XYZ file of C-alpha atoms in Angstrom:
764
model
C -0.098 0.206 0.272
C 3.050 2.960 -0.929
C 3.401 4.566 1.950
C 0.678 3.352 4.126
C 1.038 0.098 6.964
C -1.186 -2.596 7.296
C -1.236 -2.590 10.001
C -1.843 -5.942 12.918
C -4.834 -7.711 12.961
C -3.655 -9.499 16.626
C -5.614 -6.235 18.446
C -9.344 -6.463 16.534
C -10.450 -9.442 17.915
C -13.990 -9.688 16.102
C -16.979 -12.110 16.773
C -20.051 -13.719 14.553
C -23.218 -12.426 14.967
C -24.308 -14.105 18.040
C -23.894 -11.926 20.688
C -25.432 -9.332 22.493
C -24.297 -5.694 23.443
C -26.525 -2.215 22.751
C -24.986 -0.627 20.726
C -26.495 3.473 19.574
C -26.559 4.582 16.867
C -24.786 6.537 14.444
C -22.800 2.605 14.265
C -20.277 5.155 13.341
C -19.717 8.078 15.080
C -17.208 9.435 12.368
C -17.850 11.423 9.144
C -18.119 7.743 7.527
C -20.547 9.810 3.405
C -21.975 7.202 1.539
C -21.046 3.725 2.376
C -21.338 1.326 0.894
C -21.555 -2.203 1.722
C -21.536 -5.720 0.502
C -20.689 -8.908 2.777
C -18.040 -12.015 1.193
C -18.463 -15.334 3.185
C -18.720 -13.422 6.600
C -16.277 -10.411 6.599
C -18.161 -7.033 5.404
C -16.357 -4.423 3.428
C -17.151 -1.005 3.718
C -17.144 1.961 1.718
C -17.197 6.525 1.698
C -17.092 9.074 0.301
C -12.836 10.814 0.646
C -12.997 13.410 -1.620
C -10.451 15.514 -1.866
C -8.077 13.209 0.939
C -5.404 10.895 -0.156
C -4.849 7.665 -0.725
C -8.830 7.454 -1.562
C -12.293 5.549 -1.078
C -11.226 3.714 2.161
C -11.715 0.214 2.353
C -12.519 -0.583 6.103
C -13.751 -4.435 7.348
C -15.803 -5.831 9.811
C -16.852 -8.589 10.481
C -19.770 -8.313 13.617
C -20.949 -4.795 12.012
C -19.883 -3.157 15.011
C -16.099 -3.163 15.367
C -14.460 -1.982 11.723
C -11.189 -2.132 10.920
C -9.198 0.159 7.326
C -7.752 -1.843 5.747
C -6.390 -0.308 2.339
C -7.813 1.916 0.378
C -9.004 1.830 -3.742
C -6.286 4.599 -4.850
C -2.931 5.728 -3.975
C -3.572 8.890 -6.105
C -6.126 10.174 -7.678
C -5.215 12.385 -10.786
C -2.359 14.219 -10.854
C -3.615 17.813 -12.212
C -3.052 21.305 -10.005
C -6.513 21.785 -8.173
C -5.331 18.029 -6.615
C -1.845 18.382 -6.113
C -2.427 21.876 -4.500
C -1.057 24.442 -7.340
C -1.336 27.513 -9.046
C -4.152 28.360 -6.579
C -6.186 25.588 -7.484
C -7.920 22.969 -4.440
C -9.523 19.710 -5.469
C -11.847 20.558 -1.571
C -16.028 19.098 -2.255
C -15.186 17.303 -5.866
C -11.543 14.554 -5.312
C -14.077 11.412 -5.372
C -17.534 11.116 -4.330
C -19.975 8.127 -3.491
C -18.521 5.026 -4.572
C -20.133 1.541 -4.699
C -18.756 -1.778 -4.021
C -19.215 -5.025 -5.557
C -17.366 -8.117 -5.200
C -18.233 -10.311 -8.286
C -16.432 -13.956 -9.037
C -13.178 -13.798 -7.222
C -12.591 -9.244 -7.199
C -13.532 -6.477 -5.454
C -14.866 -3.438 -7.645
C -15.174 0.123 -6.476
C -16.511 3.055 -9.024
C -15.912 5.383 -8.059
C -16.696 9.553 -10.319
C -15.013 12.515 -9.707
C -16.175 16.004 -10.098
C -11.915 17.912 -10.300
C -11.096 14.328 -12.826
C -14.637 14.848 -15.091
C -14.410 10.412 -14.692
C -15.584 7.775 -13.480
C -12.496 5.079 -11.718
C -12.975 1.374 -11.386
C -11.201 0.238 -9.782
C -10.429 -3.833 -9.556
C -8.446 -5.979 -7.141
C -8.599 -9.680 -6.361
C -6.833 -8.619 -2.442
C -8.847 -6.024 -0.884
C -5.844 -5.825 2.653
C -3.277 -5.857 0.039
C -3.259 -6.430 -3.185
C -3.082 -3.484 -6.319
C -6.132 -2.381 -8.291
C -6.153 -2.029 -11.381
C -8.144 0.727 -12.925
C -10.319 1.728 -15.888
C -11.774 4.744 -16.315
C -15.301 5.609 -17.842
C -17.349 8.911 -18.630
C -18.725 10.480 -15.854
C -22.157 9.150 -13.685
C -22.963 11.069 -11.416
C -23.302 8.781 -7.828
C -22.592 6.157 -9.733
C -24.162 2.259 -8.430
C -21.808 -0.971 -9.840
C -24.096 -4.125 -10.351
C -23.616 -8.146 -11.909
C -26.341 -9.593 -13.128
C -27.167 -13.640 -13.044
C -27.159 -13.388 -16.630
C -23.299 -12.444 -16.777
C -24.620 -8.870 -16.794
C -22.700 -5.364 -15.825
C -23.992 -2.446 -15.086
C -24.065 1.403 -14.142
C -27.091 2.330 -12.436
C -27.144 6.791 -11.643
C -27.683 9.789 -11.891
C -30.299 12.294 -9.955
C -33.820 13.799 -10.974
C -37.328 12.579 -11.334
C -35.436 9.354 -13.747
C -32.535 7.301 -12.969
C -30.554 6.486 -15.063
C -28.106 2.995 -17.077
C -25.965 1.780 -19.212
C -24.053 -1.341 -20.132
C -21.155 -2.210 -19.861
C -18.923 -4.584 -21.521
C -18.829 -8.508 -19.366
C -15.581 -8.796 -17.938
C -16.260 -4.354 -16.525
C -13.695 -3.323 -19.507
C -15.517 0.239 -20.172
C -19.187 0.982 -22.263
C -20.158 -1.602 -23.812
C -19.811 -1.180 -27.374
C -24.268 -1.507 -28.910
C -24.878 -1.529 -24.511
C -28.058 -1.054 -23.852
C -28.563 2.378 -21.863
C -31.320 5.362 -21.127
C -33.793 6.085 -17.988
C -35.735 3.254 -15.366
C -39.149 2.144 -17.084
C -41.411 3.430 -13.992
C -38.934 4.565 -11.985
C -40.506 7.694 -11.031
C -40.160 9.756 -7.386
C -42.347 12.296 -8.216
C -44.697 9.827 -8.596
C -44.090 7.697 -5.724
C -43.295 11.275 -3.298
C -46.645 13.732 -4.912
C -44.697 16.168 -4.837
C -42.126 18.214 -8.071
C -40.493 20.512 -5.244
C -37.245 18.803 -3.069
C -34.751 20.607 -1.803
C -32.593 17.070 -3.253
C -35.245 15.566 -6.368
C -33.152 12.167 -6.684
C -29.787 10.398 -6.393
C -27.900 8.266 -4.506
C -29.010 4.519 -7.045
C -28.553 1.430 -5.132
C -29.265 -1.759 -7.660
C -29.279 -5.029 -5.399
C -30.988 -8.299 -6.480
C -32.994 -10.788 -3.983
C -34.768 -14.623 -4.434
C -34.799 -13.473 -7.878
C -36.100 -9.430 -7.361
C -34.833 -6.147 -8.349
C -34.209 -3.443 -6.427
C -33.726 0.000 -6.808
C -32.574 2.698 -3.673
C -32.096 6.065 -4.026
C -32.176 9.412 -2.185
C -35.630 12.210 -2.077
C -35.497 15.436 0.030
C -39.028 16.879 -0.939
C -39.300 20.286 -0.259
C -40.181 21.267 3.960
C -39.966 17.453 5.333
C -37.014 15.240 5.929
C -33.796 13.795 4.145
C -35.686 10.241 2.968
C -35.010 6.666 1.416
C -37.200 5.807 -1.590
C -36.323 1.823 -3.397
C -38.606 0.761 -6.395
C -39.085 -2.706 -7.007
C -39.296 -4.748 -10.649
C -39.246 -8.462 -11.313
C -36.948 -6.544 -14.966
C -34.335 -5.716 -14.520
C -34.483 -2.039 -16.478
C -38.489 -1.618 -16.808
C -41.581 -1.588 -14.514
C -40.340 -0.768 -11.584
C -43.558 0.825 -8.815
C -41.412 2.828 -5.950
C -42.770 3.904 -2.126
C -40.390 4.921 0.890
C -38.358 2.809 2.579
C -37.964 5.079 5.776
C -38.076 9.156 5.959
C -37.213 9.488 10.018
C -34.261 12.220 10.632
C -32.757 12.562 7.466
C -31.382 9.034 8.068
C -31.160 7.773 3.979
C -29.180 6.453 1.397
C -26.867 3.187 1.389
C -27.952 0.063 0.059
C -28.879 -3.568 2.524
C -28.034 -6.620 2.608
C -27.771 -10.187 3.950
C -25.749 -11.487 7.631
C -24.808 -15.191 6.641
C -27.742 -16.550 9.638
C -30.311 -14.297 7.154
C -30.694 -11.115 8.813
C -31.392 -8.231 7.228
C -29.969 -4.686 7.184
C -29.906 -0.700 5.623
C -26.691 1.065 5.578
C -27.652 4.439 5.391
C -25.579 7.647 6.327
C -27.752 11.802 8.098
C -25.849 14.681 7.690
C -24.956 15.434 11.631
C -23.728 19.002 11.333
C -19.300 19.008 11.495
C -18.739 16.149 12.609
C -19.656 15.165 8.693
C -21.774 12.345 7.164
C -22.487 9.755 10.048
C -23.473 6.027 8.942
C -27.456 4.958 10.737
C -27.839 0.283 10.986
C -31.478 -0.628 10.368
C -32.422 -3.740 10.670
C -35.353 -4.810 8.232
C -37.565 -7.133 7.033
C -39.664 -8.161 4.471
C -43.130 -8.118 3.764
C -45.056 -9.137 1.379
C -42.034 -8.812 -0.765
C -41.239 -5.224 -0.217
C -37.943 -3.810 2.695
C -39.429 -2.395 5.731
C -37.389 -1.405 8.620
C -38.372 -4.015 11.888
C -38.318 0.021 13.998
C -41.316 1.159 11.910
C -41.323 4.727 10.976
C -38.579 5.113 13.304
C -34.840 5.061 12.591
C -32.865 3.360 15.672
C -31.821 4.708 18.066
C -30.400 1.148 19.211
C -29.053 -2.383 18.079
C -27.623 -5.421 19.272
C -24.670 -6.683 17.769
C -22.230 -8.806 18.684
C -19.275 -6.648 20.184
C -19.130 -2.430 20.806
C -18.019 -0.419 18.431
C -13.390 -0.524 18.492
C -11.968 2.933 20.653
C -12.762 6.376 18.410
C -14.854 3.498 15.490
C -11.569 2.009 14.052
C -11.399 4.854 12.533
C -9.467 6.621 14.375
C -5.381 6.110 16.217
C -2.032 6.948 17.783
C 0.645 6.838 16.657
C 4.666 7.638 17.645
C 5.348 7.420 14.168
C 8.515 4.066 14.596
C 7.283 3.287 11.289
C 9.058 3.553 8.412
C 5.033 3.413 7.144
C 2.388 5.767 7.995
C -1.352 4.293 9.288
C -3.655 3.463 7.180
C -5.626 5.915 8.937
C -3.871 8.764 7.916
C -4.696 11.300 5.267
C -2.914 13.451 3.188
C -4.760 17.752 2.866
C -5.123 16.892 -1.553
C -1.787 14.605 -3.590
C 1.668 14.707 -0.970
C 4.430 16.144 -2.005
C 6.370 12.904 -1.406
C 9.687 14.955 -1.588
C 8.715 17.406 1.155
C 7.274 14.524 4.011
C 9.606 11.701 5.961
C 10.195 9.372 8.054
C 13.130 8.598 8.362
C 15.297 11.819 7.271
C 14.303 11.745 11.261
C 13.719 8.292 12.477
C 10.678 8.566 15.472
C 9.121 11.791 13.938
C 6.889 12.420 11.102
C 8.691 15.276 9.236
C 7.306 17.850 6.509
C 10.338 20.046 5.290
C 8.266 23.363 3.088
C 9.291 24.089 -0.938
C 7.718 27.371 -0.766
C 6.034 30.077 0.670
C 1.817 30.295 1.560
C -0.494 33.014 3.039
C -3.303 30.036 4.091
C -2.840 26.742 5.893
C -5.534 24.918 3.074
C -2.654 25.922 1.086
C 0.069 24.006 2.842
C 1.385 20.954 0.903
C 2.035 17.631 2.398
C -0.779 18.167 5.693
C -1.214 14.694 6.961
C -5.525 14.659 8.367
C -7.254 11.948 10.782
C -10.919 11.926 11.495
C -12.243 13.303 14.634
C -15.284 11.665 16.580
C -17.685 12.751 18.689
C -19.692 13.224 20.963
C -16.038 15.019 22.494
C -12.760 13.718 20.846
C -9.110 14.942 22.052
C -6.092 15.436 19.941
C -2.476 16.366 20.458
C 1.228 16.160 19.059
C 4.829 17.027 20.372
C 5.934 19.361 17.575
C 10.103 20.583 17.176
C 11.085 23.160 15.347
C 14.527 23.750 16.173
C 14.576 23.878 11.645
C 12.284 26.277 10.650
C 13.163 29.740 9.136
C 12.134 32.468 9.813
C 8.195 33.160 9.140
C 7.132 28.986 9.341
C 4.561 27.735 10.957
C 3.975 24.529 11.657
C 0.741 22.928 14.534
C -2.354 21.798 14.649
C -5.226 22.744 12.916
C -9.397 21.787 12.823
C -9.435 21.237 9.204
C -13.170 22.562 7.995
C -14.219 25.662 6.045
C -14.263 27.564 9.719
C -11.027 26.732 11.502
C -8.121 27.158 14.015
C -5.000 26.142 14.231
C -2.880 26.172 16.737
C 1.542 27.080 15.572
C 4.784 27.149 17.051
C 6.048 30.298 14.761
C 9.656 31.167 14.410
C 9.645 34.933 14.677
C 13.176 36.127 14.226
C 15.669 34.449 16.588
C 12.404 33.649 18.930
C 9.919 31.064 18.825
C 6.271 32.071 20.516
C 2.842 30.054 20.233
C -0.185 31.535 18.402
C -4.080 30.591 17.447
C -5.289 31.831 14.251
C -9.186 30.957 13.281
C -10.332 31.496 9.844
C -12.734 30.257 6.965
C -13.459 29.689 3.536
C -11.979 32.957 2.876
C -9.278 33.237 4.831
C -6.854 33.404 8.099
C -6.188 35.677 11.078
C -3.324 35.669 14.350
C -6.173 35.950 17.443
C -2.978 35.036 19.498
C 0.152 35.087 20.437
C 2.204 33.351 22.870
C 6.367 33.868 22.840
C 7.733 30.647 24.412
C 11.421 29.947 25.491
C 13.202 26.939 23.152
C 12.265 25.887 19.941
C 9.372 22.705 20.997
C 5.629 22.442 21.807
C 3.205 20.713 22.960
C -0.073 21.333 20.793
C -4.059 20.132 21.554
C -6.801 20.126 19.653
C -10.481 19.096 22.088
C -13.631 18.818 19.802
C -17.014 19.390 21.049
C -19.459 16.860 18.986
C -23.475 16.901 19.526
C -24.860 15.991 16.347
C -26.096 19.716 14.092
C -22.995 21.326 16.356
C -19.470 21.690 17.365
C -16.941 22.883 18.723
C -14.054 23.107 18.984
C -10.727 24.525 21.815
C -7.282 25.031 21.674
C -4.233 24.983 23.598
C -0.664 24.259 24.558
C 2.113 24.207 26.689
C 5.503 23.815 27.424
C 6.152 20.022 29.799
C 3.114 18.518 27.915
C 1.068 18.632 31.548
C -0.246 20.965 32.585
C -2.033 23.180 29.286
C -2.860 26.363 28.535
C -6.179 27.956 26.546
C -4.732 30.050 24.005
C -7.015 32.318 20.996
C -10.634 31.836 20.575
C -13.322 29.815 20.316
C -14.422 27.626 17.231
C -17.806 27.435 16.239
C -17.468 24.542 13.735
C -19.963 24.250 10.526
C -20.843 22.216 7.420
C -20.878 24.027 4.428
C -20.253 22.030 1.328
C -17.362 24.078 -0.400
C -15.242 21.540 1.730
C -18.187 18.999 2.104
C -16.189 16.755 5.300
C -16.131 16.368 9.277
C -13.625 18.557 11.339
C -10.458 16.748 10.868
C -6.966 16.922 12.647
C -4.105 17.895 10.703
C 0.004 18.124 10.909
C 0.320 21.143 9.339
C 3.699 23.029 8.364
C 3.491 26.272 6.284
C 6.423 28.590 5.179
C 5.007 32.351 4.488
C 8.719 33.797 3.997
C 11.122 31.295 2.870
C 10.080 28.044 1.929
C 12.924 25.305 3.308
C 12.937 25.007 6.506
C 11.062 22.245 8.282
C 8.790 20.931 11.773
C 9.566 17.348 13.388
C 6.458 16.064 14.692
C 6.917 13.059 17.742
C 3.429 11.306 17.887
C 0.174 12.440 17.695
C -2.241 11.174 20.206
C -5.733 10.785 19.687
C -8.893 9.493 22.325
C -12.004 10.396 23.362
C -10.211 13.413 26.472
C -7.062 14.760 26.676
C -5.667 12.043 29.356
C -6.227 9.050 26.461
C -4.952 7.492 24.242
C -6.212 5.438 21.587
C -3.741 3.074 19.707
C -5.711 0.222 17.396
C -2.255 -1.199 15.909
C -1.289 -3.110 18.810
C 1.797 -0.696 18.604
C 1.804 1.837 21.613
C 3.791 1.781 24.266
C 2.116 -0.976 27.484
C -0.821 1.563 28.378
C -0.145 3.490 32.519
C -2.386 3.365 34.433
C -4.552 5.842 36.763
C -2.709 6.352 40.246
C -3.714 7.655 43.974
C -3.605 11.082 43.667
C -1.186 12.739 45.836
C -1.287 16.610 46.180
C 1.849 17.192 48.706
C 4.119 15.044 46.090
C 4.225 11.727 44.244
C 3.579 8.370 45.306
C 0.697 8.731 47.794
C -0.718 5.648 49.375
C -4.576 4.343 47.852
C -6.913 5.789 50.315
C -7.776 4.075 53.789
C -11.248 2.837 54.706
C -12.190 3.599 56.711
C -12.170 6.455 56.080
C -12.371 9.807 53.582
C -12.271 10.329 50.330
C -12.237 14.279 49.224
C -14.761 14.341 45.959
C -11.384 17.203 43.625
C -8.771 13.957 44.701
C -9.955 11.647 41.781
C -8.039 9.338 40.785
C -4.394 10.429 38.962
C -5.126 8.781 34.977
C -3.350 7.795 32.843
C -2.546 6.898 29.633
C -3.931 3.912 26.520
C -6.726 2.150 27.309
C -9.315 2.422 30.001
C -6.240 4.638 31.744
C -8.616 7.158 32.747
C -9.651 8.712 35.710
C -12.671 10.296 35.582
C -15.123 12.287 32.279
C -16.566 15.127 32.032
C -18.980 15.296 29.514
C -19.374 19.665 29.130
C -15.873 20.293 27.463
C -16.180 24.002 29.086
C -14.395 23.701 32.392
C -16.968 26.038 34.671
C -14.969 26.044 37.436
C -12.987 28.959 39.160
C -9.829 26.757 41.162
C -6.586 25.858 40.042
C -5.890 23.871 42.356
C -5.505 20.416 39.871
C -5.257 22.166 36.203
C -5.793 20.427 32.835
C -8.868 17.811 33.841
C -10.907 19.577 32.971
C -12.660 18.702 35.950
C -14.671 21.102 37.232
C -13.808 22.541 40.899
C -15.463 24.650 43.131
C -14.096 26.877 46.466
C -15.937 27.072 48.613
C -15.773 27.923 52.001
C -15.459 23.918 53.622
C -11.991 23.659 50.786
C -12.680 22.614 47.122
C -15.702 20.721 46.179
C -16.956 19.117 42.444
C -19.520 21.085 41.204
C -21.328 21.149 37.556
C -21.514 17.095 37.990
C -24.408 15.576 35.137
C -26.085 13.270 34.076
C -22.963 11.221 32.354
C -20.210 12.350 35.008
C -18.451 10.059 36.705
C -15.295 10.507 38.939
C -12.599 8.088 40.676
C -10.657 7.119 43.707
C -8.276 4.208 44.199
C -9.499 2.930 47.981
C -8.064 0.629 50.783
C -9.983 -0.839 52.549
C -8.497 -2.282 55.770
C -11.512 -4.904 56.986
C -14.060 -6.542 54.344
C -17.298 -5.596 55.706
C -19.911 -3.534 56.205
C -19.795 0.158 56.004
C -21.894 3.237 56.168
C -20.761 5.790 53.754
C -21.784 9.546 53.834
C -21.697 12.510 51.418
C -21.563 16.526 51.548
C -23.365 16.955 48.431
C -25.306 19.659 47.328
C -28.409 20.311 44.871
C -30.830 23.189 43.441
C -33.604 20.565 41.871
C -35.096 17.684 42.447
C -33.463 15.141 40.620
C -30.310 15.431 41.220
C -29.133 11.359 42.524
C -25.259 9.224 42.516
C -24.396 5.531 42.617
C -22.041 3.894 43.965
C -19.928 1.179 42.277
C -16.433 -0.821 42.674
C -14.557 -2.553 40.217
C -17.128 -1.571 37.796
C -20.314 -3.248 40.199
C -22.469 -1.901 41.279
C -21.976 -1.184 45.279
C -25.142 1.338 45.435
C -28.999 2.165 44.735
C -29.299 5.284 43.244
C -28.556 7.538 45.758
C -31.182 10.820 45.717
C -29.808 13.804 46.413
C -32.575 15.978 48.012
C -32.815 20.161 46.492
C -31.323 23.157 47.985
C -34.337 24.866 50.252
C -33.106 27.357 50.277
C -34.408 28.443 45.972
C -33.199 27.513 43.077
C -29.869 27.114 41.644
C -28.671 27.381 45.512
C -25.451 25.747 45.725
C -23.582 26.449 49.113
C -27.026 24.870 50.753
C -24.803 21.050 51.002
C -26.580 17.704 53.168
C -25.217 14.848 53.657
C -27.095 11.609 52.476
C -26.317 7.840 53.085
C -25.893 4.611 52.167
C -25.110 0.077 53.568
C -22.899 -1.073 51.739
C -20.661 -4.238 51.533
C -16.689 -3.612 51.118
C -14.160 -6.382 50.222
C -10.262 -6.154 51.732
C -8.043 -5.089 49.810
C -7.864 -2.559 46.533
C -9.596 -1.383 44.462
C -11.625 1.685 42.461
C -14.501 3.775 43.237
C -16.715 5.238 40.818
C -19.067 7.995 41.809
C -21.647 8.785 39.358
C -24.095 10.971 38.373
C -27.405 9.196 37.758
C -28.993 12.956 37.899
C -27.918 16.235 37.065
C -27.566 18.613 38.774
C -25.533 17.919 42.063
C -22.370 19.294 43.921
C -19.674 16.373 45.798
C -17.928 17.762 48.485
C -16.672 14.774 50.174
C -17.667 10.930 51.321
C -17.208 9.559 54.269
C -16.719 5.740 55.014
C -17.866 4.500 58.814
C -17.722 0.666 59.375
C -20.559 -0.634 60.038
C -24.292 -0.980 58.637
C -26.325 2.748 59.702
C -23.245 3.792 61.747
C -23.308 7.576 63.167
C -21.377 9.997 61.292
C -18.891 11.142 62.224
C -19.514 14.326 60.266
C -21.807 16.621 61.237
C -23.086 18.537 57.981
C -21.134 22.429 57.967
C -22.961 25.669 59.801
C -25.384 25.710 56.980
C -28.377 22.807 58.436
C -29.948 22.867 61.861
C -28.085 20.126 62.963
C -24.971 22.621 64.234
C -27.657 25.080 64.690
C -29.012 23.571 68.063
C -32.479 23.017 66.103
C -34.716 20.372 67.412
C -38.082 19.324 66.199
C -40.722 17.856 68.655
C -41.958 14.554 65.325
C -44.956 15.333 68.023
C -45.864 18.309 67.418
C -44.350 19.411 63.669
C -47.750 17.504 62.842
C -47.655 18.625 58.684
C -44.330 17.468 57.710
C -43.166 14.947 55.647
C -39.669 13.289 56.977
C -37.228 11.439 54.345
C -34.847 9.379 55.280
C -29.885 10.762 54.075
C -31.297 8.423 50.732
C -33.911 11.170 50.039
C -36.996 7.981 50.277
C -40.279 9.631 52.308
C -40.549 7.955 55.530
C -43.998 7.446 57.474
C -43.927 9.017 60.912
C -44.514 5.253 62.380
C -41.103 4.433 60.498
C -39.917 6.752 62.291
C -37.861 4.683 65.682
C -35.996 6.138 67.055
C -34.534 9.864 67.821
C -32.323 11.125 64.632
C -31.109 12.769 61.814
C -33.671 13.221 59.181
C -34.195 15.380 55.932
C -37.562 17.234 57.291
C -39.518 18.974 54.795
C -42.119 21.945 56.966
C -44.715 23.816 55.467
C -43.637 27.610 54.935
C -40.005 26.597 56.283
C -38.868 24.067 54.020
C -36.719 21.232 54.020
C -33.506 21.034 56.387
C -31.204 18.565 57.927
C -33.210 18.808 61.423
C -32.291 16.734 64.524
C -35.870 14.830 65.388
C -36.890 13.911 68.858
C -39.636 11.633 69.547
C -41.797 14.079 73.008
C -41.282 11.950 76.396
């Protein structure tokens, strides 16, 4: 595969379609547009649109429909012209190669892809999709083509847009258009007749022809004005005529793709949805046959989850960290346009990716040899270490969020000194937002993506030591635009603005769900570094001893690599006001009682390495605050829940008051030894100050809540006199008065007085 390496398959363990894992749709939260899929025995092969990137038309493989890996590309170079080479002020943005069709016929794989850059349709063929060489035949331009091999040995292309779909016959060996062969419009295919309108955003395109049980099924997409982007299916017993059509799916814009079966007889449609800056994401739709028509088993809605044997790989198998230790690039990399092979290297400085400038450029989008990987959602982080020792005055080398609305953070050489710069831009230009002088010629650079469906933001950082990160410049609100027509990507670049010939070395690229995560798909990474107990005073602190107290802000130090992270904060913004632990992203606040973890929303979690000195029953007390009535959390040990959902009472002093802390408790059973305790937010929003574990069931809290609580103010409540009060235990569960067998501390809601933590004493 030229200069791209095929990654070791030993780390990818795939299973047959027999297990059970609930997988979210989209099955790939990553740019995977215009998917086309074919099954060969028990393996599935998928291609997606490349646009201007090279090499082009990636081929992905799976044996379980959940875990996908890049196994090759249909071409290394689409064409050598000024557009694809970024020469003469020209580019191929939004063009290159478009929706492709993959087929398998008589021992050969075929990939058919049209190009608005070449004005041709390129047909690639190989006997070995993973390591073989591809031959190429060029055909006339066919928009959104579907290659089809019929049982009688004839070969066809179905293509086009508008009310009808066109066809053309190829030679029986697919070597070109057949002289004297058939061509024309498919009979009976009329999208206006199916939709009942002639008013569209997109009338019809995206052909996929299939043959099932002797009948022909043509799938297309249509987007009627004022309605959802939809998948249409036509059916006929004849290949070229007699079709009738109907909607296959019209929900949330999930459309365009084909259908396939599994070895055990299940049927699916693989479609995609336009999803904002992250790109166009693939959805898997289970289906069945009713009266000869394909019908989604989920009815009129695209399913939000499906059951598959496995869960997706980290980064959905489409991104990887890379230490550049190999003599070849990992297959997950693609260049932005054709590379200038004389001016990039993995061998000039072994262990580094080097870019040498060969000309001056005024914009990052024209710089050659920018090396890219996809982003993924809903959150992801990419970072690199760049060495600018070989840079010339005016050079900028760094990390770009590559899309029409873009931004980059870079090491810049200015005379004999270095600085970090941050730029933002759009398709019309780029401008500097901030600059910071640094000493030395090396700097760590980072871009985080927050990519909820249909919107996105990029955040930019630098570091001089790799541990403490400083935000720089402006956040970039990302936007999916038809000019580039792709999801946002990370790109490693080097650009000369004054003189050519300088070089920059990139030591590594690390990618993960956050700054502490590293996804390595090829198994070549160093051994993962486990998380360790946090130590405010220094290194090598022991695990927190239980019984004892855990300060919430002292969650573990994250490790590196798979399963090395020690927290999850679902909000990219840091809303805290404490610099106690810079760079974690966890929201830490200064309160009168010390530092607390705040702004905790549903799904957030923190982990603590603990050492239980004696197995047995314990009582857990937690100091928590919430402004609403839907807040709750749970605790787990080594991945197994040790509490049920624990409700956190709302503040009695009004909404949005997180200074009014309460105590909640739960009885737990703990095994002896070292374990990982996880605190998980189940219901938003809440703040957490600390946990205390006391030996014994229903033990007494050694540290009653602070001065904001009535207990320490000496307030007592005669239960018999508080006739209209409502009582709750410290987990928020409603209690009847008769259930209160003894004096103690309870949550009491008193009309006109609010809810307080109160010491209740029975009358004598």
